[in-house]
Amino acid sequence: MFTSPNGSAPEAGNDQSQKDKPTNGSQGASDTAEHTCTNLSTSLNPHSRRKRIVVGITGATGAILGIKILIALRRLNIESHLIISKWAEATIKYETDYSPKNVRALADYTHSINDMAAPVSSGSFKTDGMIVVPCSMKTLSAISSGYCDDLISRTADVMLKERRKLVLVARETPLSDIHLRNMLSVTQSGAIIFPPVPAYYIKAASIEGLTDQTVGRVLDLFDLDTDDFERWEGWKRAT
């Protein structure tokens, strides 16, 4: 499924119903709707489009990180393409106050995890990278082995083969030798492993502060500055 961008009307022939459209003005995300690509030929021109990042949310704990990434991308005017796994939907409902529908409404485009014909599944669809956040060990294993059994692993595989930036916010502890070998394998293939390790030096007053710091550091890798977390500037707190 490929939904229409914010503020644009569906193409002629697109049977997306009114019930698929969220009430907050963003596009909807019906798992049964056919994907429709609007102005694809124009979007493929890197000089005529916004920066474009794919976000994959898997079932590992830490769903709020993916949600905060989407919020930051919207604020930075970055075109976001979202893929949510089945277990990510369950984790979102369990760990946060968001519903999967609310999360999808944060993205410019959403794609069904099962839609292997989505635009992001092809290297000819230009993107500026992908963030899998959080990244489960199952998804890491699939990416490491090139086993593209869903749209998240397929899109990650596209990033590697096209030499585009792929950041995996791997969420697991402790790590087995299998996990470590998979991390080494994808790193050698060009991916970046980013464990969401708390930065205690900022002395955050809340979990939200630690989350914002992690989100900011992830987006730093794409040369995007959220400007809403404290950066290390030396031992100023100790003097």
PDB file of C-alpha atoms in Angstrom:
ATOM      1  CA  MET A   1       0.000   0.000   0.000  1.00  0.00           C
ATOM      2  CA  PHE A   2       1.264   3.457  -0.932  1.00  0.00           C
ATOM      3  CA  THR A   3      -0.779   6.382   0.322  1.00  0.00           C
ATOM      4  CA  SER A   4      -1.011   9.908  -0.992  1.00  0.00           C
ATOM      5  CA  PRO A   5       1.237  12.675   0.364  1.00  0.00           C
ATOM      6  CA  ASN A   6       0.102  15.367   2.766  1.00  0.00           C
ATOM      7  CA  GLY A   7      -2.061  17.953   1.150  1.00  0.00           C
ATOM      8  CA  SER A   8      -2.423  16.273  -2.259  1.00  0.00           C
ATOM      9  CA  ALA A   9      -5.485  14.690  -3.812  1.00  0.00           C
ATOM     10  CA  PRO A  10      -5.429  11.008  -4.803  1.00  0.00           C
ATOM     11  CA  GLU A  11      -4.796  10.287  -8.453  1.00  0.00           C
ATOM     12  CA  ALA A  12      -7.690   9.484 -10.731  1.00  0.00           C
ATOM     13  CA  GLY A  13      -8.527   5.844 -10.423  1.00  0.00           C
ATOM     14  CA  ASN A  14      -7.300   5.561  -6.854  1.00  0.00           C
ATOM     15  CA  ASP A  15     -10.176   4.039  -4.886  1.00  0.00           C
ATOM     16  CA  GLN A  16      -8.891   5.168  -1.495  1.00  0.00           C
ATOM     17  CA  SER A  17     -12.040   5.762   0.530  1.00  0.00           C
ATOM     18  CA  GLN A  18     -12.739   8.618   2.870  1.00  0.00           C
ATOM     19  CA  LYS A  19     -12.477   6.287   5.855  1.00  0.00           C
ATOM     20  CA  ASP A  20      -8.823   5.666   4.985  1.00  0.00           C
ATOM     21  CA  LYS A  21      -7.986   9.333   5.493  1.00  0.00           C
ATOM     22  CA  PRO A  22      -7.043  10.383   9.039  1.00  0.00           C
ATOM     23  CA  THR A  23      -8.883  13.253  10.585  1.00  0.00           C
ATOM     24  CA  ASN A  24      -5.754  15.310  11.295  1.00  0.00           C
ATOM     25  CA  GLY A  25      -5.112  16.125   7.636  1.00  0.00           C
ATOM     26  CA  SER A  26      -2.415  13.551   6.941  1.00  0.00           C
ATOM     27  CA  GLN A  27      -2.862  10.666   4.536  1.00  0.00           C
ATOM     28  CA  GLY A  28      -4.363   7.384   5.699  1.00  0.00           C
ATOM     29  CA  ALA A  29      -3.011   3.870   5.676  1.00  0.00           C
ATOM     30  CA  SER A  30      -5.415   1.104   4.797  1.00  0.00           C
ATOM     31  CA  ASP A  31      -3.791  -2.316   4.593  1.00  0.00           C
ATOM     32  CA  THR A  32      -6.133  -3.215   1.744  1.00  0.00           C
ATOM     33  CA  ALA A  33      -5.654  -0.093  -0.372  1.00  0.00           C
ATOM     34  CA  GLU A  34      -3.607  -0.387  -3.551  1.00  0.00           C
ATOM     35  CA  HIS A  35      -0.426   1.645  -3.588  1.00  0.00           C
ATOM     36  CA  THR A  36      -0.448   4.643  -5.902  1.00  0.00           C
ATOM     37  CA  CYS A  37       2.632   6.656  -6.793  1.00  0.00           C
ATOM     38  CA  THR A  38       1.917  10.318  -7.436  1.00  0.00           C
ATOM     39  CA  ASN A  39       4.204  12.165  -9.873  1.00  0.00           C
ATOM     40  CA  LEU A  40       6.847   9.449  -9.651  1.00  0.00           C
ATOM     41  CA  SER A  41       8.809  10.685 -12.661  1.00  0.00           C
ATOM     42  CA  THR A  42       9.164  14.103 -11.056  1.00  0.00           C
ATOM     43  CA  SER A  43      10.008  12.615  -7.664  1.00  0.00           C
ATOM     44  CA  LEU A  44      12.884  10.643  -9.164  1.00  0.00           C
ATOM     45  CA  ASN A  45      14.657  13.893 -10.040  1.00  0.00           C
ATOM     46  CA  PRO A  46      16.882  14.644  -7.019  1.00  0.00           C
ATOM     47  CA  HIS A  47      16.803  18.355  -7.887  1.00  0.00           C
ATOM     48  CA  SER A  48      13.010  18.599  -7.727  1.00  0.00           C
ATOM     49  CA  ARG A  49      12.178  16.723  -4.543  1.00  0.00           C
ATOM     50  CA  ARG A  50      12.593  16.984  -0.796  1.00  0.00           C
ATOM     51  CA  LYS A  51      15.114  14.834   1.007  1.00  0.00           C
ATOM     52  CA  ARG A  52      13.526  11.409   1.388  1.00  0.00           C
ATOM     53  CA  ILE A  53      14.091   8.898   4.209  1.00  0.00           C
ATOM     54  CA  VAL A  54      12.492   5.497   4.791  1.00  0.00           C
ATOM     55  CA  VAL A  55      11.614   4.552   8.380  1.00  0.00           C
ATOM     56  CA  GLY A  56      11.026   0.927   9.353  1.00  0.00           C
ATOM     57  CA  ILE A  57       9.580   0.166  12.793  1.00  0.00           C
ATOM     58  CA  THR A  58       9.908  -3.435  13.987  1.00  0.00           C
ATOM     59  CA  GLY A  59       8.588  -5.231  17.063  1.00  0.00           C
ATOM     60  CA  ALA A  60      11.582  -4.671  19.346  1.00  0.00           C
ATOM     61  CA  THR A  61      11.039  -2.584  22.454  1.00  0.00           C
ATOM     62  CA  GLY A  62      11.608   1.125  21.946  1.00  0.00           C
ATOM     63  CA  ALA A  63       8.768   2.002  19.568  1.00  0.00           C
ATOM     64  CA  ILE A  64       8.833   5.577  20.863  1.00  0.00           C
ATOM     65  CA  LEU A  65      12.190   6.039  19.118  1.00  0.00           C
ATOM     66  CA  GLY A  66      10.601   5.392  15.736  1.00  0.00           C
ATOM     67  CA  ILE A  67       7.707   7.691  16.576  1.00  0.00           C
ATOM     68  CA  LYS A  68      10.041  10.496  17.631  1.00  0.00           C
ATOM     69  CA  ILE A  69      12.072  10.028  14.442  1.00  0.00           C
ATOM     70  CA  LEU A  70       8.912  10.544  12.376  1.00  0.00           C
ATOM     71  CA  ILE A  71       7.985  13.660  14.355  1.00  0.00           C
ATOM     72  CA  ALA A  72      11.476  15.089  13.860  1.00  0.00           C
ATOM     73  CA  LEU A  73      11.479  14.353  10.121  1.00  0.00           C
ATOM     74  CA  ARG A  74       8.161  16.135   9.724  1.00  0.00           C
ATOM     75  CA  ARG A  75       9.471  19.159  11.608  1.00  0.00           C
ATOM     76  CA  LEU A  76      12.590  19.201   9.413  1.00  0.00           C
ATOM     77  CA  ASN A  77      10.464  18.964   6.232  1.00  0.00           C
ATOM     78  CA  ILE A  78      11.948  15.605   5.244  1.00  0.00           C
ATOM     79  CA  GLU A  79       9.760  13.316   3.148  1.00  0.00           C
ATOM     80  CA  SER A  80       9.158  10.162   5.188  1.00  0.00           C
ATOM     81  CA  HIS A  81       8.175   6.696   3.967  1.00  0.00           C
ATOM     82  CA  LEU A  82       6.984   4.455   6.806  1.00  0.00           C
ATOM     83  CA  ILE A  83       6.820   0.662   7.085  1.00  0.00           C
ATOM     84  CA  ILE A  84       5.453  -0.886  10.301  1.00  0.00           C
ATOM     85  CA  SER A  85       5.744  -4.595  11.051  1.00  0.00           C
ATOM     86  CA  LYS A  86       2.916  -6.633  12.599  1.00  0.00           C
ATOM     87  CA  TRP A  87       4.680  -6.894  15.955  1.00  0.00           C
ATOM     88  CA  ALA A  88       5.588  -3.219  15.871  1.00  0.00           C
ATOM     89  CA  GLU A  89       1.871  -2.465  15.889  1.00  0.00           C
ATOM     90  CA  ALA A  90       1.501  -4.512  19.070  1.00  0.00           C
ATOM     91  CA  THR A  91       4.525  -2.861  20.681  1.00  0.00           C
ATOM     92  CA  ILE A  92       3.291   0.622  19.803  1.00  0.00           C
ATOM     93  CA  LYS A  93      -0.021  -0.069  21.543  1.00  0.00           C
ATOM     94  CA  TYR A  94       1.657  -1.650  24.578  1.00  0.00           C
ATOM     95  CA  GLU A  95       4.502   0.839  25.136  1.00  0.00           C
ATOM     96  CA  THR A  96       3.049   4.185  24.043  1.00  0.00           C
ATOM     97  CA  ASP A  97      -0.088   6.293  24.043  1.00  0.00           C
ATOM     98  CA  TYR A  98      -0.148   6.170  20.237  1.00  0.00           C
ATOM     99  CA  SER A  99      -2.169   3.854  18.037  1.00  0.00           C
ATOM    100  CA  PRO A 100      -0.695   2.435  14.814  1.00  0.00           C
ATOM    101  CA  LYS A 101      -3.091   4.719  12.923  1.00  0.00           C
ATOM    102  CA  ASN A 102      -1.739   7.756  14.792  1.00  0.00           C
ATOM    103  CA  VAL A 103       1.821   6.736  13.971  1.00  0.00           C
ATOM    104  CA  ARG A 104       1.057   6.240  10.281  1.00  0.00           C
ATOM    105  CA  ALA A 105      -0.471   9.712  10.191  1.00  0.00           C
ATOM    106  CA  LEU A 106       2.939  11.148  11.122  1.00  0.00           C
ATOM    107  CA  ALA A 107       4.480   9.949   7.847  1.00  0.00           C
ATOM    108  CA  ASP A 108       4.166  11.447   4.378  1.00  0.00           C
ATOM    109  CA  TYR A 109       3.752   7.984   2.865  1.00  0.00           C
ATOM    110  CA  THR A 110       3.026   4.592   4.388  1.00  0.00           C
ATOM    111  CA  HIS A 111       3.618   1.146   2.892  1.00  0.00           C
ATOM    112  CA  SER A 112       2.264  -2.234   3.946  1.00  0.00           C
ATOM    113  CA  ILE A 113       4.894  -4.609   5.334  1.00  0.00           C
ATOM    114  CA  ASN A 114       3.625  -7.194   2.833  1.00  0.00           C
ATOM    115  CA  ASP A 115       3.691  -4.959  -0.247  1.00  0.00           C
ATOM    116  CA  MET A 116       6.806  -6.166  -2.033  1.00  0.00           C
ATOM    117  CA  ALA A 117       5.833  -4.043  -5.051  1.00  0.00           C
ATOM    118  CA  ALA A 118       5.945  -0.755  -3.127  1.00  0.00           C
ATOM    119  CA  PRO A 119       8.120   1.984  -4.672  1.00  0.00           C
ATOM    120  CA  VAL A 120      10.729   1.703  -1.902  1.00  0.00           C
ATOM    121  CA  SER A 121      11.333  -1.947  -2.836  1.00  0.00           C
ATOM    122  CA  SER A 122      13.219  -0.843  -5.950  1.00  0.00           C
ATOM    123  CA  GLY A 123      16.610   0.781  -6.253  1.00  0.00           C
ATOM    124  CA  SER A 124      15.258   2.951  -9.066  1.00  0.00           C
ATOM    125  CA  PHE A 125      13.112   4.778  -6.502  1.00  0.00           C
ATOM    126  CA  LYS A 126      15.496   7.414  -5.198  1.00  0.00           C
ATOM    127  CA  THR A 127      15.826   7.805  -1.438  1.00  0.00           C
ATOM    128  CA  ASP A 128      18.433   9.353   0.830  1.00  0.00           C
ATOM    129  CA  GLY A 129      18.605   6.426   3.212  1.00  0.00           C
ATOM    130  CA  MET A 130      16.713   4.315   5.704  1.00  0.00           C
ATOM    131  CA  ILE A 131      16.418   4.024   9.473  1.00  0.00           C
ATOM    132  CA  VAL A 132      15.169   0.809  11.070  1.00  0.00           C
ATOM    133  CA  VAL A 133      14.162   1.948  14.533  1.00  0.00           C
ATOM    134  CA  PRO A 134      13.961  -0.022  16.675  1.00  0.00           C
ATOM    135  CA  CYS A 135      15.597  -2.901  14.833  1.00  0.00           C
ATOM    136  CA  SER A 136      14.787  -6.360  16.177  1.00  0.00           C
ATOM    137  CA  MET A 137      17.352  -9.150  16.048  1.00  0.00           C
ATOM    138  CA  LYS A 138      15.074 -11.025  13.638  1.00  0.00           C
ATOM    139  CA  THR A 139      15.157  -8.112  11.214  1.00  0.00           C
ATOM    140  CA  LEU A 140      18.906  -7.717  11.696  1.00  0.00           C
ATOM    141  CA  SER A 141      19.344 -11.396  10.858  1.00  0.00           C
ATOM    142  CA  ALA A 142      17.217 -11.075   7.713  1.00  0.00           C
ATOM    143  CA  ILE A 143      19.192  -8.044   6.533  1.00  0.00           C
ATOM    144  CA  SER A 144      22.513  -9.719   7.323  1.00  0.00           C
ATOM    145  CA  SER A 145      21.649 -12.805   5.280  1.00  0.00           C
ATOM    146  CA  GLY A 146      19.874 -10.957   2.473  1.00  0.00           C
ATOM    147  CA  TYR A 147      16.650 -12.819   3.244  1.00  0.00           C
ATOM    148  CA  CYS A 148      14.049 -10.343   2.015  1.00  0.00           C
ATOM    149  CA  ASP A 149      10.819 -11.808   3.355  1.00  0.00           C
ATOM    150  CA  ASP A 150       9.034  -8.494   3.982  1.00  0.00           C
ATOM    151  CA  LEU A 151       9.226  -4.880   2.847  1.00  0.00           C
ATOM    152  CA  ILE A 152      11.484  -3.724   5.693  1.00  0.00           C
ATOM    153  CA  SER A 153      14.202  -6.288   4.960  1.00  0.00           C
ATOM    154  CA  ARG A 154      13.793  -5.798   1.199  1.00  0.00           C
ATOM    155  CA  THR A 155      14.119  -2.015   1.451  1.00  0.00           C
ATOM    156  CA  ALA A 156      17.155  -2.396   3.709  1.00  0.00           C
ATOM    157  CA  ASP A 157      18.664  -4.712   1.106  1.00  0.00           C
ATOM    158  CA  VAL A 158      18.046  -2.026  -1.516  1.00  0.00           C
ATOM    159  CA  MET A 159      19.932   0.497   0.620  1.00  0.00           C
ATOM    160  CA  LEU A 160      22.935  -1.810   0.813  1.00  0.00           C
ATOM    161  CA  LYS A 161      23.045  -2.696  -2.867  1.00  0.00           C
ATOM    162  CA  GLU A 162      22.561   0.937  -3.926  1.00  0.00           C
ATOM    163  CA  ARG A 163      25.210   2.103  -1.425  1.00  0.00           C
ATOM    164  CA  ARG A 164      22.762   4.338   0.414  1.00  0.00           C
ATOM    165  CA  LYS A 165      22.821   5.058   4.122  1.00  0.00           C
ATOM    166  CA  LEU A 166      21.229   2.382   6.303  1.00  0.00           C
ATOM    167  CA  VAL A 167      21.051   2.916  10.072  1.00  0.00           C
ATOM    168  CA  LEU A 168      19.902   0.039  12.281  1.00  0.00           C
ATOM    169  CA  VAL A 169      18.926   1.081  15.807  1.00  0.00           C
ATOM    170  CA  ALA A 170      19.535  -2.391  17.198  1.00  0.00           C
ATOM    171  CA  ARG A 171      17.593  -3.003  20.399  1.00  0.00           C
ATOM    172  CA  GLU A 172      18.650  -6.061  22.383  1.00  0.00           C
ATOM    173  CA  THR A 173      20.669  -6.889  25.475  1.00  0.00           C
ATOM    174  CA  PRO A 174      22.735  -8.851  26.252  1.00  0.00           C
ATOM    175  CA  LEU A 175      24.056  -9.769  22.810  1.00  0.00           C
ATOM    176  CA  SER A 176      24.875 -13.300  21.698  1.00  0.00           C
ATOM    177  CA  ASP A 177      27.696 -14.153  19.324  1.00  0.00           C
ATOM    178  CA  ILE A 178      25.042 -14.607  16.618  1.00  0.00           C
ATOM    179  CA  HIS A 179      23.851 -11.033  17.139  1.00  0.00           C
ATOM    180  CA  LEU A 180      27.414  -9.740  17.055  1.00  0.00           C
ATOM    181  CA  ARG A 181      28.255 -11.654  13.874  1.00  0.00           C
ATOM    182  CA  ASN A 182      25.152 -10.275  12.192  1.00  0.00           C
ATOM    183  CA  MET A 183      26.081  -6.753  13.272  1.00  0.00           C
ATOM    184  CA  LEU A 184      29.593  -7.192  11.890  1.00  0.00           C
ATOM    185  CA  SER A 185      28.212  -8.603   8.644  1.00  0.00           C
ATOM    186  CA  VAL A 186      25.844  -5.695   7.949  1.00  0.00           C
ATOM    187  CA  THR A 187      28.514  -3.189   8.987  1.00  0.00           C
ATOM    188  CA  GLN A 188      30.914  -4.702   6.459  1.00  0.00           C
ATOM    189  CA  SER A 189      28.133  -4.350   3.873  1.00  0.00           C
ATOM    190  CA  GLY A 190      27.824  -0.635   4.615  1.00  0.00           C
ATOM    191  CA  ALA A 191      25.158  -0.339   7.312  1.00  0.00           C
ATOM    192  CA  ILE A 192      25.593   1.589  10.558  1.00  0.00           C
ATOM    193  CA  ILE A 193      24.686  -0.136  13.819  1.00  0.00           C
ATOM    194  CA  PHE A 194      23.367   2.407  16.315  1.00  0.00           C
ATOM    195  CA  PRO A 195      22.527   0.940  19.735  1.00  0.00           C
ATOM    196  CA  PRO A 196      20.269   3.419  21.585  1.00  0.00           C
ATOM    197  CA  VAL A 197      22.688   3.807  24.492  1.00  0.00           C
ATOM    198  CA  PRO A 198      21.612   6.523  26.970  1.00  0.00           C
ATOM    199  CA  ALA A 199      23.906   9.552  27.198  1.00  0.00           C
ATOM    200  CA  TYR A 200      24.090   9.962  30.947  1.00  0.00           C
ATOM    201  CA  TYR A 201      26.360  12.998  30.687  1.00  0.00           C
ATOM    202  CA  ILE A 202      23.387  15.174  29.699  1.00  0.00           C
ATOM    203  CA  LYS A 203      21.833  14.405  33.098  1.00  0.00           C
ATOM    204  CA  ALA A 204      18.385  14.200  31.551  1.00  0.00           C
ATOM    205  CA  ALA A 205      15.483  14.848  33.883  1.00  0.00           C
ATOM    206  CA  SER A 206      13.271  12.322  32.098  1.00  0.00           C
ATOM    207  CA  ILE A 207      13.248   9.353  29.744  1.00  0.00           C
ATOM    208  CA  GLU A 208      11.995  11.764  27.095  1.00  0.00           C
ATOM    209  CA  GLY A 209      15.246  13.709  27.348  1.00  0.00           C
ATOM    210  CA  LEU A 210      17.278  10.548  26.742  1.00  0.00           C
ATOM    211  CA  THR A 211      14.987   9.621  23.850  1.00  0.00           C
ATOM    212  CA  ASP A 212      15.406  13.038  22.232  1.00  0.00           C
ATOM    213  CA  GLN A 213      19.183  12.728  22.499  1.00  0.00           C
ATOM    214  CA  THR A 214      19.141   9.338  20.774  1.00  0.00           C
ATOM    215  CA  VAL A 215      16.854  10.626  18.018  1.00  0.00           C
ATOM    216  CA  GLY A 216      19.089  13.632  17.487  1.00  0.00           C
ATOM    217  CA  ARG A 217      22.226  11.509  17.241  1.00  0.00           C
ATOM    218  CA  VAL A 218      20.573   9.143  14.748  1.00  0.00           C
ATOM    219  CA  LEU A 219      19.555  12.040  12.519  1.00  0.00           C
ATOM    220  CA  ASP A 220      23.049  13.526  12.815  1.00  0.00           C
ATOM    221  CA  LEU A 221      24.118  10.596  10.629  1.00  0.00           C
ATOM    222  CA  PHE A 222      21.962  12.082   7.845  1.00  0.00           C
ATOM    223  CA  ASP A 223      23.312  15.607   8.436  1.00  0.00           C
ATOM    224  CA  LEU A 224      20.012  16.618  10.016  1.00  0.00           C
ATOM    225  CA  ASP A 225      20.073  18.741  13.170  1.00  0.00           C
ATOM    226  CA  THR A 226      17.029  18.501  15.437  1.00  0.00           C
ATOM    227  CA  ASP A 227      18.490  21.212  17.683  1.00  0.00           C
ATOM    228  CA  ASP A 228      16.587  19.895  20.685  1.00  0.00           C
ATOM    229  CA  PHE A 229      19.170  17.987  22.707  1.00  0.00           C
ATOM    230  CA  GLU A 230      22.310  18.886  24.607  1.00  0.00           C
ATOM    231  CA  ARG A 231      25.631  18.128  22.938  1.00  0.00           C
ATOM    232  CA  TRP A 232      28.871  17.363  24.737  1.00  0.00           C
ATOM    233  CA  GLU A 233      31.020  20.487  25.144  1.00  0.00           C
ATOM    234  CA  GLY A 234      33.590  19.336  27.667  1.00  0.00           C
ATOM    235  CA  TRP A 235      33.618  19.153  31.445  1.00  0.00           C
ATOM    236  CA  LYS A 236      31.584  22.320  31.977  1.00  0.00           C
ATOM    237  CA  ARG A 237      29.303  20.587  34.499  1.00  0.00           C
ATOM    238  CA  ALA A 238      32.247  19.563  36.637  1.00  0.00           C
ATOM    239  CA  THR A 239      33.737  23.057  36.944  1.00  0.00           C
TER     240      THR A 239
END
